[in-house]
mmCIF file of N, CA and C in Angstrom:
data_model
loop_
_atom_site.group_PDB
_atom_site.id
_atom_site.type_symbol
_atom_site.label_atom_id
_atom_site.label_comp_id
_atom_site.label_asym_id
_atom_site.label_seq_id
_atom_site.Cartn_x
_atom_site.Cartn_y
_atom_site.Cartn_z
ATOM 1 N N MET A 1 177.814 106.614 46.059
ATOM 2 C CA MET A 1 177.620 106.354 44.814
ATOM 3 C C MET A 1 177.635 104.533 44.631
ATOM 4 N N ASN A 2 178.353 103.702 45.309
ATOM 5 C CA ASN A 2 178.003 102.457 45.783
ATOM 6 C C ASN A 2 177.542 102.233 46.764
ATOM 7 N N ALA A 3 176.615 101.303 46.392
ATOM 8 C CA ALA A 3 175.272 101.009 47.216
ATOM 9 C C ALA A 3 176.059 99.644 48.555
ATOM 10 N N THR A 4 175.832 99.781 49.380
ATOM 11 C CA THR A 4 176.188 98.542 50.484
ATOM 12 C C THR A 4 175.553 97.201 50.217
ATOM 13 N N VAL A 5 175.959 96.179 50.519
ATOM 14 C CA VAL A 5 175.546 94.804 50.538
ATOM 15 C C VAL A 5 175.438 94.145 51.418
ATOM 16 N N ALA A 6 174.660 93.220 51.861
ATOM 17 C CA ALA A 6 174.564 92.757 53.281
ATOM 18 C C ALA A 6 174.955 91.234 53.015
ATOM 19 N N LEU A 7 175.911 90.925 53.818
ATOM 20 C CA LEU A 7 176.487 89.498 53.398
ATOM 21 C C LEU A 7 176.312 88.554 54.880
ATOM 22 N N ARG A 8 176.433 87.386 54.668
ATOM 23 C CA ARG A 8 176.436 86.350 55.689
ATOM 24 C C ARG A 8 177.378 85.564 55.233
ATOM 25 N N ILE A 9 178.545 85.795 55.974
ATOM 26 C CA ILE A 9 180.134 85.272 55.380
ATOM 27 C C ILE A 9 180.199 83.967 56.527
ATOM 28 N N GLU A 10 180.420 82.675 55.815
ATOM 29 C CA GLU A 10 180.817 81.435 56.900
ATOM 30 C C GLU A 10 181.622 80.859 56.352
ATOM 31 N N ARG A 11 182.823 80.022 56.922
ATOM 32 C CA ARG A 11 183.206 78.800 56.523
ATOM 33 C C ARG A 11 182.529 78.037 56.112
ATOM 34 N N GLN A 12 183.102 76.888 55.060
ATOM 35 C CA GLN A 12 182.433 75.801 54.430
ATOM 36 C C GLN A 12 181.974 75.021 55.880
ATOM 37 N N ASP A 13 182.642 74.780 56.505
ATOM 38 C CA ASP A 13 182.238 73.655 57.289
ATOM 39 C C ASP A 13 181.345 73.930 58.647
ATOM 40 N N GLY A 14 181.044 75.123 58.519
ATOM 41 C CA GLY A 14 179.790 75.829 59.287
ATOM 42 C C GLY A 14 180.457 76.011 60.807
ATOM 43 N N ALA A 15 181.956 76.170 60.733
ATOM 44 C CA ALA A 15 182.540 75.882 62.194
ATOM 45 C C ALA A 15 182.618 77.875 62.965
ATOM 46 N N HIS A 16 182.439 78.744 61.937
ATOM 47 C CA HIS A 16 182.217 79.921 62.156
ATOM 48 C C HIS A 16 181.714 80.891 60.893
ATOM 49 N N GLY A 17 180.983 81.718 61.707
ATOM 50 C CA GLY A 17 180.349 82.844 60.613
ATOM 51 C C GLY A 17 180.147 84.037 60.831
ATOM 52 N N PHE A 18 179.562 85.244 60.357
ATOM 53 C CA PHE A 18 179.333 86.548 60.680
ATOM 54 C C PHE A 18 178.385 86.937 59.862
ATOM 55 N N ASP A 19 177.600 88.086 60.088
ATOM 56 C CA ASP A 19 177.325 88.810 59.190
ATOM 57 C C ASP A 19 177.716 90.405 59.036
ATOM 58 N N ASP A 20 177.867 90.812 57.891
ATOM 59 C CA ASP A 20 178.265 92.137 57.576
ATOM 60 C C ASP A 20 177.129 92.577 56.731
ATOM 61 N N PRO A 21 176.666 93.687 57.567
ATOM 62 C CA PRO A 21 175.001 94.140 56.877
ATOM 63 C C PRO A 21 175.520 95.278 56.003
ATOM 64 N N ALA A 22 176.978 96.057 56.051
ATOM 65 C CA ALA A 22 177.105 96.662 55.001
ATOM 66 C C ALA A 22 178.645 97.077 54.533
ATOM 67 N N VAL A 23 178.782 96.124 53.469
ATOM 68 C CA VAL A 23 180.137 95.693 52.523
ATOM 69 C C VAL A 23 179.729 96.679 51.605
ATOM 70 N N PRO A 24 180.721 97.864 51.458
ATOM 71 C CA PRO A 24 180.766 98.708 50.390
ATOM 72 C C PRO A 24 181.092 97.919 48.711
ATOM 73 N N GLY A 25 179.666 98.505 47.909
ATOM 74 C CA GLY A 25 179.449 97.629 46.871
ATOM 75 C C GLY A 25 180.606 97.869 45.907
ATOM 76 N N GLY A 26 181.743 99.005 46.237
ATOM 77 C CA GLY A 26 183.063 99.067 45.372
ATOM 78 C C GLY A 26 184.125 98.312 45.681
ATOM 79 N N TRP A 27 184.150 97.244 46.763
ATOM 80 C CA TRP A 27 185.093 96.479 47.366
ATOM 81 C C TRP A 27 184.970 95.303 46.226
ATOM 82 N N THR A 28 186.476 94.824 46.339
ATOM 83 C CA THR A 28 186.304 93.679 45.099
ATOM 84 C C THR A 28 186.198 92.240 46.259
ATOM 85 N N ILE A 29 186.106 91.431 45.472
ATOM 86 C CA ILE A 29 185.720 89.990 46.282
ATOM 87 C C ILE A 29 186.934 89.462 47.018
ATOM 88 N N GLU A 30 188.388 89.828 46.414
ATOM 89 C CA GLU A 30 189.537 89.965 47.102
ATOM 90 C C GLU A 30 189.451 90.249 48.674
ATOM 91 N N ALA A 31 188.980 91.673 48.240
ATOM 92 C CA ALA A 31 189.380 92.655 49.445
ATOM 93 C C ALA A 31 188.543 92.212 50.708
ATOM 94 N N VAL A 32 187.087 91.710 50.329
ATOM 95 C CA VAL A 32 186.255 91.052 51.524
ATOM 96 C C VAL A 32 186.852 89.688 51.675
ATOM 97 N N THR A 33 187.310 88.773 51.143
ATOM 98 C CA THR A 33 187.756 87.431 51.287
ATOM 99 C C THR A 33 188.913 87.697 52.613
ATOM 100 N N ALA A 34 189.745 88.608 51.906
ATOM 101 C CA ALA A 34 190.889 89.104 53.258
ATOM 102 C C ALA A 34 190.355 89.734 54.270
ATOM 103 N N ARG A 35 189.472 90.476 54.132
ATOM 104 C CA ARG A 35 189.360 90.942 55.603
ATOM 105 C C ARG A 35 188.298 89.776 56.145
ATOM 106 N N ALA A 36 187.435 88.766 55.446
ATOM 107 C CA ALA A 36 186.977 87.775 56.416
ATOM 108 C C ALA A 36 187.752 86.948 57.006
ATOM 109 N N VAL A 37 188.731 86.288 56.419
ATOM 110 C CA VAL A 37 189.540 85.064 57.002
ATOM 111 C C VAL A 37 189.824 85.124 58.309
ATOM 112 N N PRO A 38 190.434 86.614 58.996
ATOM 113 C CA PRO A 38 190.666 86.596 60.372
ATOM 114 C C PRO A 38 189.414 86.338 60.982
ATOM 115 N N LYS A 39 188.313 86.874 60.851
ATOM 116 C CA LYS A 39 187.011 86.843 61.218
ATOM 117 C C LYS A 39 186.545 85.553 61.455
ATOM 118 N N LEU A 40 186.830 84.393 60.705
ATOM 119 C CA LEU A 40 186.398 83.375 60.370
ATOM 120 C C LEU A 40 187.640 82.346 61.033
ATOM 121 N N ARG A 41 188.602 82.600 61.727
ATOM 122 C CA ARG A 41 189.250 82.042 62.423
ATOM 123 C C ARG A 41 190.445 81.130 61.801
ATOM 124 N N TYR A 42 190.556 81.489 60.598
ATOM 125 C CA TYR A 42 191.266 80.555 59.413
ATOM 126 C C TYR A 42 192.494 81.254 59.805
ATOM 127 N N PRO A 43 193.858 80.102 59.589
ATOM 128 C CA PRO A 43 195.317 80.887 59.496
ATOM 129 C C PRO A 43 195.426 81.750 58.216
ATOM 130 N N LYS A 44 196.950 82.456 58.632
ATOM 131 C CA LYS A 44 196.861 83.248 57.408
ATOM 132 C C LYS A 44 197.968 82.891 56.876
ATOM 133 N N THR A 45 198.974 82.150 57.211
ATOM 134 C CA THR A 45 200.363 81.861 56.925
ATOM 135 C C THR A 45 200.316 79.942 57.158
ATOM 136 N N ASP A 46 201.039 79.078 56.234
ATOM 137 C CA ASP A 46 201.400 77.806 56.163
ATOM 138 C C ASP A 46 202.360 77.681 57.376
ATOM 139 N N VAL A 47 202.120 76.990 58.479
ATOM 140 C CA VAL A 47 202.991 76.813 59.676
ATOM 141 C C VAL A 47 204.329 76.548 59.182
ATOM 142 N N SER A 48 204.581 75.543 58.532
ATOM 143 C CA SER A 48 205.746 74.891 57.938
ATOM 144 C C SER A 48 206.551 75.446 57.264
ATOM 145 N N SER A 49 205.767 76.369 56.365
ATOM 146 C CA SER A 49 206.611 76.713 55.084
ATOM 147 C C SER A 49 206.865 78.692 55.570
ATOM 148 N N GLY A 50 205.926 79.010 55.984
ATOM 149 C CA GLY A 50 205.904 80.175 56.604
ATOM 150 C C GLY A 50 205.115 81.229 55.373
ATOM 151 N N LYS A 51 204.484 80.291 54.245
ATOM 152 C CA LYS A 51 203.840 80.942 52.934
ATOM 153 C C LYS A 51 202.564 81.643 53.631
ATOM 154 N N PRO A 52 202.345 82.605 52.513
ATOM 155 C CA PRO A 52 200.580 83.503 52.943
ATOM 156 C C PRO A 52 200.017 82.089 52.520
ATOM 157 N N LEU A 53 198.884 81.872 53.017
ATOM 158 C CA LEU A 53 197.492 80.805 52.592
ATOM 159 C C LEU A 53 196.491 81.978 51.612
ATOM 160 N N ARG A 54 196.092 81.276 50.949
ATOM 161 C CA ARG A 54 195.020 81.889 50.139
ATOM 162 C C ARG A 54 193.859 81.226 49.899
ATOM 163 N N TYR A 55 192.786 82.076 49.763
ATOM 164 C CA TYR A 55 191.319 81.343 50.019
ATOM 165 C C TYR A 55 190.501 82.046 49.458
ATOM 166 N N SER A 56 189.202 81.439 48.757
ATOM 167 C CA SER A 56 188.354 81.791 48.039
ATOM 168 C C SER A 56 187.094 82.038 48.327
ATOM 169 N N MET A 57 186.239 83.067 47.713
ATOM 170 C CA MET A 57 184.876 83.010 48.470
ATOM 171 C C MET A 57 183.933 82.161 47.282
ATOM 172 N N LEU A 58 182.665 81.694 47.557
ATOM 173 C CA LEU A 58 182.017 81.131 47.021
ATOM 174 C C LEU A 58 180.627 81.214 47.452
ATOM 175 N N HIS A 59 179.628 81.511 45.959
ATOM 176 C CA HIS A 59 178.447 81.667 46.234
ATOM 177 C C HIS A 59 177.636 80.683 45.383
ATOM 178 N N ASP A 60 176.970 79.919 45.986
ATOM 179 C CA ASP A 60 175.959 79.173 46.007
ATOM 180 C C ASP A 60 176.899 77.718 45.007
ATOM 181 N N GLY A 61 178.023 77.475 45.651
ATOM 182 C CA GLY A 61 178.973 76.630 45.295
ATOM 183 C C GLY A 61 179.680 77.137 43.967
ATOM 184 N N VAL A 62 179.777 77.989 43.618
ATOM 185 C CA VAL A 62 180.486 78.594 42.722
ATOM 186 C C VAL A 62 181.540 79.886 42.700
ATOM 187 N N GLU A 63 183.047 79.532 42.617
ATOM 188 C CA GLU A 63 184.013 80.663 43.018
ATOM 189 C C GLU A 63 183.800 81.735 42.337
ATOM 190 N N LEU A 64 183.820 82.983 43.106
ATOM 191 C CA LEU A 64 183.310 84.347 42.753
ATOM 192 C C LEU A 64 184.790 84.599 42.364
ATOM 193 N N PRO A 65 184.781 85.650 41.014
ATOM 194 C CA PRO A 65 186.055 86.071 40.405
ATOM 195 C C PRO A 65 186.768 87.225 41.375
ATOM 196 N N ARG A 66 188.155 87.002 41.673
ATOM 197 C CA ARG A 66 188.586 87.877 42.612
ATOM 198 C C ARG A 66 188.439 89.594 42.269
ATOM 199 N N ASP A 67 188.482 89.637 41.222
ATOM 200 C CA ASP A 67 188.745 91.272 40.677
ATOM 201 C C ASP A 67 187.048 91.776 40.470
ATOM 202 N N GLN A 68 185.992 91.249 40.386
ATOM 203 C CA GLN A 68 184.860 91.922 40.695
ATOM 204 C C GLN A 68 184.601 92.535 41.744
ATOM 205 N N THR A 69 183.464 93.479 41.804
ATOM 206 C CA THR A 69 182.995 94.207 42.827
ATOM 207 C C THR A 69 181.911 93.368 43.487
ATOM 208 N N VAL A 70 181.734 93.971 44.642
ATOM 209 C CA VAL A 70 180.807 93.017 44.959
ATOM 210 C C VAL A 70 179.143 93.710 45.086
ATOM 211 N N GLY A 71 179.414 95.004 44.417
ATOM 212 C CA GLY A 71 177.933 95.472 43.913
ATOM 213 C C GLY A 71 177.916 94.621 42.564
ATOM 214 N N THR A 72 178.421 94.597 41.943
ATOM 215 C CA THR A 72 178.350 93.778 40.547
ATOM 216 C C THR A 72 177.872 92.336 40.672
ATOM 217 N N VAL A 73 178.656 91.629 41.376
ATOM 218 C CA VAL A 73 178.380 90.201 41.446
ATOM 219 C C VAL A 73 177.043 89.862 42.933
ATOM 220 N N PHE A 74 176.727 90.740 43.374
ATOM 221 C CA PHE A 74 175.506 90.839 44.252
ATOM 222 C C PHE A 74 174.711 91.961 44.030
ATOM 223 N N PRO A 75 173.795 92.372 42.992
ATOM 224 C CA PRO A 75 172.771 92.951 42.402
ATOM 225 C C PRO A 75 171.629 93.384 43.410
ATOM 226 N N LYS A 76 171.374 91.858 43.767
ATOM 227 C CA LYS A 76 170.395 92.207 44.764
ATOM 228 C C LYS A 76 170.495 92.417 46.403
ATOM 229 N N ARG A 77 171.918 92.747 46.469
ATOM 230 C CA ARG A 77 172.236 93.178 47.839
ATOM 231 C C ARG A 77 172.134 92.772 48.855
ATOM 232 N N ARG A 78 172.235 91.504 48.894
ATOM 233 C CA ARG A 78 171.831 90.502 50.175
ATOM 234 C C ARG A 78 172.296 88.954 49.435
ATOM 235 N N ALA A 79 173.410 88.698 50.518
ATOM 236 C CA ALA A 79 173.740 87.058 49.979
ATOM 237 C C ALA A 79 174.405 86.639 51.051
ATOM 238 N N ARG A 80 174.706 84.793 50.801
ATOM 239 C CA ARG A 80 175.123 83.983 51.385
ATOM 240 C C ARG A 80 176.385 83.660 51.254
ATOM 241 N N VAL A 81 177.590 83.426 51.731
ATOM 242 C CA VAL A 81 178.817 83.056 50.981
ATOM 243 C C VAL A 81 179.460 82.357 51.655
ATOM 244 N N HIS A 82 180.308 81.525 51.338
ATOM 245 C CA HIS A 82 181.373 80.833 51.911
ATOM 246 C C HIS A 82 183.120 81.377 51.778
ATOM 247 N N VAL A 83 183.967 81.153 52.502
ATOM 248 C CA VAL A 83 185.009 81.497 52.347
ATOM 249 C C VAL A 83 185.698 80.118 52.554
ATOM 250 N N VAL A 84 186.611 79.564 51.701
ATOM 251 C CA VAL A 84 187.276 78.039 51.619
ATOM 252 C C VAL A 84 188.564 78.184 51.128
ATOM 253 N N HIS A 85 189.393 77.329 51.672
ATOM 254 C CA HIS A 85 190.999 77.091 51.338
ATOM 255 C C HIS A 85 190.736 77.079 50.094
ATOM 256 N N GLU A 86 192.005 77.297 49.275
ATOM 257 C CA GLU A 86 192.371 76.979 47.759
ATOM 258 C C GLU A 86 193.140 75.888 47.897
ATOM 259 N N TYR A 87 193.295 75.018 46.503
ATOM 260 C CA TYR A 87 193.819 73.863 46.707
ATOM 261 C C TYR A 87 195.251 74.057 46.792
ATOM 262 N N VAL A 88 195.672 75.355 45.932
ATOM 263 C CA VAL A 88 197.191 75.577 45.729
ATOM 264 C C VAL A 88 197.758 75.335 47.593
ATOM 265 N N ASN A 89 197.018 75.831 48.531
ATOM 266 C CA ASN A 89 197.642 75.460 49.601
ATOM 267 C C ASN A 89 198.448 74.366 49.856
ATOM 268 N N ALA A 90 197.476 72.973 49.490
ATOM 269 C CA ALA A 90 197.718 72.100 49.961
ATOM 270 C C ALA A 90 199.401 71.322 48.867
ATOM 271 N N GLY A 91 200.189 70.861 50.021
ATOM 272 C CA GLY A 91 201.469 70.259 49.856
ATOM 273 C C GLY A 91 202.127 71.448 49.936
ATOM 274 N N ARG A 92 202.157 72.402 49.976
ATOM 275 C CA ARG A 92 203.340 73.618 50.021
ATOM 276 C C ARG A 92 203.811 73.713 50.933
#
């Protein structure tokens, strides 16, 4: 039913990245971001507070809506994206 999308997922600083050639088109951007965080070697929790950290996915410098599906956001079925820390993490 939902086609897959080939994504190149990278940290914005270029330190780590990976190719995922078959991301299900029905997955939300939030689900893909959550699965990408450990592969990009980002921490999941704030060391000082113990609270979970949040991340966003960007495409061409624009934040992607978390509730949109991968198939809707990337109709060409191929894209390069970046996962970045959210500003809400700062100072918490």
